[in-house]
């Protein structure tokens, strides 16, 4: 019995306007800095018009990318609210896939911007197996103290009573065709926030390590020493990578691509003792990336930030299952290694519009 699960950071599916850029230049959109805007009222009018004009193209492409996953269960990150999710599903996704995703789940989490993780599900799989929800749980309230995960390495300003998850670990207890599947959806701490001569990824890694340990604790606490016999999947934007592809060169002279493997990562905790498998590693090393990061031509790389981790039982039962990556919504500035080029969606821009800065990942696998 086959189920198809996708994960996608849809990038700021937000229904609110953010006008803080008028007073904080770090939050001002770059196009707004081209104009001499005299008053805050005029700024708000222009910013609202800019956001609305850009959102339609972006969301059409987001819906196209989701439609291309053809998933039975869709895990999303960066969703503002259930109202935003419903408006997107009805106004955009419905036009691509019809009335497919009738089951929707979102719990408000801890993010300061109000972006949450969410799950959309069909009522049946593509093969006619019923998808049933037995229970849904948020773990957003867990603190470092609760799980004994507080250390000074977490960084200044964090306290034992602070919450572990920067957003949430949303848990769904499912039955698919009568067979059990536990799904955990996460969006870990971003790699921004360097301190002194310590880069952002290194400075924030202890926070992500605590989040990974918390997810593993939740699963091990539920299943005990039977974890290796359970059907569970951990999905989401994990904001970390175990390897990356350095992009060297520029558009005029061309690019070359070098794999940097074996990098320290918070996600190594999932892989320890065969607890779970990052099945993306079944793809070629040059072809595992889900995001392009660049700060000018001197710092650019491709990396995997979006994951579908299978429990050891599911990985063993699906030895040849390989994830697919939907890259047609990437902007034209993203360099593709040779042989990976795709046809972009209509109206895709150099940097924007785009489906998202992330690529959806989807995996079909059998439930034993």
Tab-separated table of C-alpha atoms in Angstrom:
chain	number	residue	atom	x	y	z
A	1	UNK	CA	0.000	0.000	0.000
A	2	UNK	CA	1.609	3.227	-1.230
A	3	UNK	CA	1.399	6.747	0.201
A	4	UNK	CA	2.924	9.891	-1.279
A	5	UNK	CA	4.119	12.625	1.134
A	6	UNK	CA	5.565	16.036	0.253
A	7	UNK	CA	7.168	18.836	2.251
A	8	UNK	CA	7.391	22.444	1.077
A	9	UNK	CA	8.455	25.722	2.659
A	10	UNK	CA	5.938	27.873	0.814
A	11	UNK	CA	7.743	31.098	1.890
A	12	UNK	CA	5.669	33.651	3.747
A	13	UNK	CA	2.085	32.626	3.059
A	14	UNK	CA	1.029	35.655	5.081
A	15	UNK	CA	-2.217	37.613	5.133
A	16	UNK	CA	-0.855	40.606	7.082
A	17	UNK	CA	1.022	43.639	5.800
A	18	UNK	CA	4.332	44.500	7.462
A	19	UNK	CA	4.894	48.246	7.423
A	20	UNK	CA	7.885	48.237	9.800
A	21	UNK	CA	10.216	48.856	6.866
A	22	UNK	CA	9.340	52.555	6.967
A	23	UNK	CA	11.364	52.925	10.181
A	24	UNK	CA	13.683	49.917	9.924
A	25	UNK	CA	15.751	49.866	6.733
A	26	UNK	CA	16.668	46.216	7.307
A	27	UNK	CA	12.999	45.363	6.729
A	28	UNK	CA	12.479	47.614	3.711
A	29	UNK	CA	11.941	45.867	0.389
A	30	UNK	CA	14.669	46.782	-2.073
A	31	UNK	CA	12.321	48.269	-4.672
A	32	UNK	CA	10.960	50.719	-2.069
A	33	UNK	CA	14.434	52.133	-1.477
A	34	UNK	CA	14.509	53.386	-5.080
A	35	UNK	CA	11.842	55.998	-4.317
A	36	UNK	CA	11.729	59.100	-2.148
A	37	UNK	CA	8.690	58.377	0.010
A	38	UNK	CA	7.768	61.409	2.080
A	39	UNK	CA	5.265	60.068	4.618
A	40	UNK	CA	4.455	56.835	6.388
A	41	UNK	CA	0.917	56.883	4.979
A	42	UNK	CA	2.246	56.939	1.411
A	43	UNK	CA	4.737	54.198	2.315
A	44	UNK	CA	1.935	51.973	3.576
A	45	UNK	CA	-0.093	52.495	0.406
A	46	UNK	CA	2.860	51.644	-1.833
A	47	UNK	CA	3.957	48.672	0.263
A	48	UNK	CA	0.449	47.196	0.250
A	49	UNK	CA	0.249	47.612	-3.530
A	50	UNK	CA	3.678	46.000	-3.975
A	51	UNK	CA	2.819	42.977	-1.849
A	52	UNK	CA	-0.543	42.381	-3.507
A	53	UNK	CA	0.887	42.738	-7.014
A	54	UNK	CA	3.711	40.280	-6.310
A	55	UNK	CA	1.639	37.768	-4.321
A	56	UNK	CA	-0.588	36.640	-7.189
A	57	UNK	CA	2.290	35.454	-9.394
A	58	UNK	CA	4.088	33.872	-6.454
A	59	UNK	CA	1.043	31.942	-5.288
A	60	UNK	CA	0.173	30.714	-8.767
A	61	UNK	CA	3.682	29.233	-8.931
A	62	UNK	CA	3.434	27.834	-5.388
A	63	UNK	CA	0.227	26.072	-6.400
A	64	UNK	CA	1.848	24.732	-9.578
A	65	UNK	CA	4.759	23.351	-7.548
A	66	UNK	CA	2.374	21.664	-5.110
A	67	UNK	CA	0.308	20.251	-7.966
A	68	UNK	CA	3.475	18.787	-9.468
A	69	UNK	CA	4.164	16.859	-6.243
A	70	UNK	CA	0.831	15.031	-6.659
A	71	UNK	CA	1.050	14.267	-2.943
A	72	UNK	CA	-1.541	12.527	-0.785
A	73	UNK	CA	-0.237	14.372	2.291
A	74	UNK	CA	1.363	17.804	2.087
A	75	UNK	CA	3.493	19.274	4.896
A	76	UNK	CA	3.922	23.046	4.693
A	77	UNK	CA	6.101	25.570	6.483
A	78	UNK	CA	5.713	29.372	6.774
A	79	UNK	CA	1.911	29.474	6.848
A	80	UNK	CA	0.402	32.499	8.592
A	81	UNK	CA	-2.882	30.994	9.773
A	82	UNK	CA	-5.674	28.593	8.937
A	83	UNK	CA	-7.437	31.495	7.204
A	84	UNK	CA	-4.400	32.046	4.969
A	85	UNK	CA	-4.203	28.326	4.225
A	86	UNK	CA	-7.877	28.111	3.320
A	87	UNK	CA	-7.687	31.205	1.101
A	88	UNK	CA	-4.669	29.797	-0.749
A	89	UNK	CA	-6.217	26.354	-1.123
A	90	UNK	CA	-9.511	27.726	-2.425
A	91	UNK	CA	-8.184	30.565	-4.591
A	92	UNK	CA	-5.083	28.932	-6.065
A	93	UNK	CA	-4.499	25.269	-5.293
A	94	UNK	CA	-8.079	24.270	-6.098
A	95	UNK	CA	-7.585	25.658	-9.616
A	96	UNK	CA	-4.599	23.331	-10.085
A	97	UNK	CA	-5.728	20.097	-8.417
A	98	UNK	CA	-9.467	20.398	-7.773
A	99	UNK	CA	-11.029	19.550	-4.403
A	100	UNK	CA	-8.162	17.388	-3.233
A	101	UNK	CA	-6.929	18.627	0.137
A	102	UNK	CA	-10.033	18.799	2.304
A	103	UNK	CA	-8.290	17.897	5.572
A	104	UNK	CA	-6.236	20.800	6.964
A	105	UNK	CA	-4.366	21.015	10.264
A	106	UNK	CA	-2.454	23.942	11.783
A	107	UNK	CA	-1.666	24.857	15.379
A	108	UNK	CA	-0.271	28.279	16.288
A	109	UNK	CA	3.379	27.865	17.244
A	110	UNK	CA	6.192	29.969	18.679
A	111	UNK	CA	7.509	31.952	15.708
A	112	UNK	CA	7.788	35.690	16.378
A	113	UNK	CA	6.604	36.428	12.814
A	114	UNK	CA	3.556	34.201	13.264
A	115	UNK	CA	4.520	31.630	10.618
A	116	UNK	CA	3.492	28.061	11.409
A	117	UNK	CA	3.733	24.516	10.094
A	118	UNK	CA	0.629	22.940	8.588
A	119	UNK	CA	-0.584	19.712	6.994
A	120	UNK	CA	-3.041	19.222	4.135
A	121	UNK	CA	-4.359	15.751	3.353
A	122	UNK	CA	-6.583	14.083	0.817
A	123	UNK	CA	-9.374	11.891	2.114
A	124	UNK	CA	-7.916	8.964	0.166
A	125	UNK	CA	-4.566	8.162	-1.392
A	126	UNK	CA	-4.195	8.119	-5.165
A	127	UNK	CA	-4.804	4.359	-4.922
A	128	UNK	CA	-8.078	4.691	-3.001
A	129	UNK	CA	-6.816	3.934	0.525
A	130	UNK	CA	-8.594	5.946	3.227
A	131	UNK	CA	-6.488	8.534	5.112
A	132	UNK	CA	-7.719	8.891	8.703
A	133	UNK	CA	-6.536	11.206	11.470
A	134	UNK	CA	-6.583	9.582	14.914
A	135	UNK	CA	-4.950	12.442	16.807
A	136	UNK	CA	-3.015	15.677	16.310
A	137	UNK	CA	-0.635	17.140	18.888
A	138	UNK	CA	1.433	20.296	19.156
A	139	UNK	CA	4.718	20.177	21.059
A	140	UNK	CA	5.277	23.934	20.913
A	141	UNK	CA	5.042	24.304	24.710
A	142	UNK	CA	8.031	22.054	25.489
A	143	UNK	CA	10.867	23.921	27.239
A	144	UNK	CA	14.588	23.228	27.572
A	145	UNK	CA	13.955	22.515	31.247
A	146	UNK	CA	11.254	19.949	30.462
A	147	UNK	CA	13.705	17.747	28.528
A	148	UNK	CA	16.945	18.692	30.285
A	149	UNK	CA	18.350	20.289	27.133
A	150	UNK	CA	19.444	23.668	28.450
A	151	UNK	CA	23.132	24.561	28.074
A	152	UNK	CA	24.966	27.886	27.919
A	153	UNK	CA	26.037	26.945	24.382
A	154	UNK	CA	22.503	27.796	23.242
A	155	UNK	CA	23.613	31.414	23.294
A	156	UNK	CA	22.961	34.621	25.197
A	157	UNK	CA	19.384	35.469	26.052
A	158	UNK	CA	18.063	31.903	26.180
A	159	UNK	CA	16.823	30.536	29.504
A	160	UNK	CA	15.881	27.052	30.752
A	161	UNK	CA	12.179	27.988	30.715
A	162	UNK	CA	12.279	29.054	27.053
A	163	UNK	CA	10.537	26.891	24.480
A	164	UNK	CA	12.671	24.469	22.490
A	165	UNK	CA	10.943	24.666	19.142
A	166	UNK	CA	11.265	27.947	17.308
A	167	UNK	CA	7.971	27.067	15.567
A	168	UNK	CA	6.587	23.658	16.524
A	169	UNK	CA	6.798	19.923	16.123
A	170	UNK	CA	3.322	19.091	14.852
A	171	UNK	CA	2.498	15.408	15.304
A	172	UNK	CA	-0.223	13.535	13.425
A	173	UNK	CA	-1.250	9.995	14.292
A	174	UNK	CA	-2.613	8.560	11.041
A	175	UNK	CA	-4.157	5.414	9.665
A	176	UNK	CA	-3.742	4.917	5.927
A	177	UNK	CA	-5.611	1.960	4.556
A	178	UNK	CA	-5.821	0.802	8.169
A	179	UNK	CA	-2.037	0.895	8.668
A	180	UNK	CA	-0.407	3.161	11.246
A	181	UNK	CA	1.827	6.097	10.324
A	182	UNK	CA	3.116	8.769	12.683
A	183	UNK	CA	4.027	12.069	11.007
A	184	UNK	CA	6.139	14.828	12.592
A	185	UNK	CA	6.322	18.220	10.840
A	186	UNK	CA	8.991	20.738	11.850
A	187	UNK	CA	10.625	24.012	10.886
A	188	UNK	CA	13.870	24.402	12.791
A	189	UNK	CA	15.814	27.518	13.784
A	190	UNK	CA	17.232	29.476	10.841
A	191	UNK	CA	20.963	29.901	10.248
A	192	UNK	CA	20.901	33.673	10.725
A	193	UNK	CA	22.325	35.400	13.784
A	194	UNK	CA	26.110	35.206	13.734
A	195	UNK	CA	28.067	36.535	16.697
A	196	UNK	CA	31.414	38.256	16.270
A	197	UNK	CA	33.612	36.036	14.124
A	198	UNK	CA	31.205	33.082	14.427
A	199	UNK	CA	29.029	32.589	11.354
A	200	UNK	CA	25.257	32.266	11.665
A	201	UNK	CA	25.134	28.531	10.970
A	202	UNK	CA	27.670	27.740	13.704
A	203	UNK	CA	26.183	30.201	16.192
A	204	UNK	CA	22.687	28.759	15.877
A	205	UNK	CA	23.613	25.073	15.603
A	206	UNK	CA	23.165	24.363	19.362
A	207	UNK	CA	19.563	25.594	19.071
A	208	UNK	CA	18.865	23.234	16.176
A	209	UNK	CA	20.626	20.391	17.986
A	210	UNK	CA	18.210	20.874	20.883
A	211	UNK	CA	15.268	20.822	18.468
A	212	UNK	CA	16.490	17.597	16.841
A	213	UNK	CA	17.070	15.976	20.227
A	214	UNK	CA	13.575	17.038	21.289
A	215	UNK	CA	11.981	15.420	18.224
A	216	UNK	CA	13.944	12.240	18.817
A	217	UNK	CA	12.986	12.296	22.520
A	218	UNK	CA	9.283	12.635	21.614
A	219	UNK	CA	9.471	9.619	19.309
A	220	UNK	CA	11.553	7.467	21.643
A	221	UNK	CA	9.307	8.357	24.575
A	222	UNK	CA	6.269	7.212	22.592
A	223	UNK	CA	7.672	3.980	21.180
A	224	UNK	CA	10.415	3.046	23.647
A	225	UNK	CA	12.711	0.262	22.477
A	226	UNK	CA	10.316	-0.490	19.586
A	227	UNK	CA	11.351	2.551	17.534
A	228	UNK	CA	13.074	0.356	14.975
A	229	UNK	CA	9.735	-1.380	14.300
A	230	UNK	CA	7.582	1.729	13.845
A	231	UNK	CA	6.304	3.607	10.808
A	232	UNK	CA	7.198	7.251	11.305
A	233	UNK	CA	8.279	10.127	9.076
A	234	UNK	CA	9.914	13.430	10.042
A	235	UNK	CA	9.318	16.194	7.470
A	236	UNK	CA	10.091	19.850	7.101
A	237	UNK	CA	12.509	22.699	6.595
A	238	UNK	CA	15.321	21.819	8.974
A	239	UNK	CA	17.581	24.781	8.166
A	240	UNK	CA	20.728	22.670	8.250
A	241	UNK	CA	22.728	20.490	5.901
A	242	UNK	CA	25.172	17.607	6.162
A	243	UNK	CA	26.831	18.542	2.875
A	244	UNK	CA	26.604	21.269	0.266
A	245	UNK	CA	27.556	21.998	-3.319
A	246	UNK	CA	29.794	25.043	-3.649
A	247	UNK	CA	29.022	27.059	-6.774
A	248	UNK	CA	32.192	28.623	-8.163
A	249	UNK	CA	32.235	31.162	-10.994
A	250	UNK	CA	29.725	33.517	-12.548
A	251	UNK	CA	27.250	33.726	-15.437
A	252	UNK	CA	29.750	35.152	-17.937
A	253	UNK	CA	32.595	32.723	-17.344
A	254	UNK	CA	30.451	29.781	-16.309
A	255	UNK	CA	30.148	27.733	-13.132
A	256	UNK	CA	31.722	24.667	-11.661
A	257	UNK	CA	30.267	22.661	-8.793
A	258	UNK	CA	32.179	21.080	-5.913
A	259	UNK	CA	30.569	18.790	-3.320
A	260	UNK	CA	31.637	19.416	0.284
A	261	UNK	CA	30.615	16.282	2.155
A	262	UNK	CA	30.794	15.226	5.794
A	263	UNK	CA	29.966	18.619	7.312
A	264	UNK	CA	29.004	18.814	10.968
A	265	UNK	CA	25.235	19.092	11.277
A	266	UNK	CA	22.586	19.048	13.969
A	267	UNK	CA	20.782	16.505	11.806
A	268	UNK	CA	23.459	13.900	12.489
A	269	UNK	CA	21.461	13.183	15.660
A	270	UNK	CA	18.640	11.710	13.560
A	271	UNK	CA	21.068	9.442	11.720
A	272	UNK	CA	22.835	8.128	14.837
A	273	UNK	CA	22.324	4.429	15.598
A	274	UNK	CA	20.225	4.032	12.455
A	275	UNK	CA	17.308	5.873	14.093
A	276	UNK	CA	16.144	7.351	10.772
A	277	UNK	CA	17.388	7.688	7.193
A	278	UNK	CA	17.673	10.798	5.066
A	279	UNK	CA	16.569	9.072	1.864
A	280	UNK	CA	17.704	12.061	-0.198
A	281	UNK	CA	21.153	10.477	0.042
A	282	UNK	CA	19.910	7.870	-2.421
A	283	UNK	CA	20.217	10.577	-5.090
A	284	UNK	CA	23.511	11.671	-6.654
A	285	UNK	CA	25.501	14.047	-4.414
A	286	UNK	CA	25.197	16.894	-6.929
A	287	UNK	CA	21.443	16.417	-7.139
A	288	UNK	CA	20.223	16.606	-3.534
A	289	UNK	CA	19.817	20.359	-3.172
A	290	UNK	CA	16.546	22.108	-2.371
A	291	UNK	CA	17.775	25.706	-1.951
A	292	UNK	CA	20.264	28.096	-3.556
A	293	UNK	CA	22.061	30.448	-1.153
A	294	UNK	CA	24.116	33.391	-2.381
A	295	UNK	CA	25.675	36.548	-1.015
A	296	UNK	CA	27.262	37.663	-4.229
A	297	UNK	CA	29.582	35.626	-6.473
A	298	UNK	CA	32.087	34.986	-3.669
A	299	UNK	CA	29.614	33.051	-1.498
A	300	UNK	CA	27.112	30.800	-3.201
A	301	UNK	CA	26.113	27.204	-2.734
A	302	UNK	CA	23.329	24.675	-3.251
A	303	UNK	CA	22.194	22.658	-0.247
A	304	UNK	CA	19.451	20.451	1.139
A	305	UNK	CA	17.350	22.187	3.796
A	306	UNK	CA	14.122	20.248	3.192
A	307	UNK	CA	13.877	16.661	4.402
A	308	UNK	CA	11.776	13.540	4.546
A	309	UNK	CA	13.400	11.257	7.137
A	310	UNK	CA	12.078	7.701	7.205
A	311	UNK	CA	12.137	5.514	10.294
A	312	UNK	CA	14.526	2.584	10.042
A	313	UNK	CA	11.556	0.240	9.537
A	314	UNK	CA	10.152	2.287	6.651
A	315	UNK	CA	13.595	2.757	5.093
A	316	UNK	CA	14.225	-0.993	5.184
A	317	UNK	CA	10.794	-1.715	3.694
A	318	UNK	CA	11.449	0.775	0.855
A	319	UNK	CA	15.067	0.205	-0.201
A	320	UNK	CA	14.648	1.757	-3.654
A	321	UNK	CA	12.325	4.670	-2.801
A	322	UNK	CA	13.950	7.924	-3.957
A	323	UNK	CA	12.597	11.441	-3.319
A	324	UNK	CA	11.661	13.742	-6.158
A	325	UNK	CA	12.543	17.455	-6.079
A	326	UNK	CA	10.289	19.973	-7.833
A	327	UNK	CA	12.562	22.753	-9.109
A	328	UNK	CA	10.429	24.396	-11.813
A	329	UNK	CA	9.484	27.206	-9.432
A	330	UNK	CA	13.064	28.291	-8.853
A	331	UNK	CA	14.004	31.751	-10.178
A	332	UNK	CA	16.396	32.052	-13.095
A	333	UNK	CA	19.240	33.260	-10.876
A	334	UNK	CA	19.527	29.736	-9.440
A	335	UNK	CA	22.383	27.905	-11.195
A	336	UNK	CA	21.639	24.277	-12.089
A	337	UNK	CA	24.437	21.707	-12.385
A	338	UNK	CA	24.700	20.151	-15.855
A	339	UNK	CA	21.853	17.834	-16.724
A	340	UNK	CA	19.502	19.186	-14.040
A	341	UNK	CA	17.937	22.063	-15.987
A	342	UNK	CA	14.140	22.281	-15.910
A	343	UNK	CA	11.466	24.293	-17.672
A	344	UNK	CA	10.430	27.143	-15.354
A	345	UNK	CA	6.811	28.017	-14.694
A	346	UNK	CA	5.310	30.892	-16.747
A	347	UNK	CA	6.246	34.402	-15.540
A	348	UNK	CA	9.136	33.173	-13.377
A	349	UNK	CA	11.587	36.031	-12.863
A	350	UNK	CA	15.312	36.400	-12.399
A	351	UNK	CA	14.922	36.601	-8.622
A	352	UNK	CA	11.147	36.951	-8.298
A	353	UNK	CA	8.344	36.036	-8.915
A	354	UNK	CA	8.994	32.428	-7.880
A	355	UNK	CA	7.189	29.551	-6.215
A	356	UNK	CA	9.418	29.831	-3.145
A	357	UNK	CA	13.096	30.043	-2.271
A	358	UNK	CA	12.769	26.337	-1.369
A	359	UNK	CA	11.924	23.385	-3.612
A	360	UNK	CA	9.179	20.917	-2.671
A	361	UNK	CA	10.358	17.374	-1.928
A	362	UNK	CA	8.037	14.379	-2.403
A	363	UNK	CA	8.422	10.670	-1.716
A	364	UNK	CA	6.262	7.658	-2.542
A	365	UNK	CA	6.715	4.686	-0.208
A	366	UNK	CA	4.914	1.581	0.982
A	367	UNK	CA	3.564	1.062	4.487
A	368	UNK	CA	4.472	-2.460	5.684
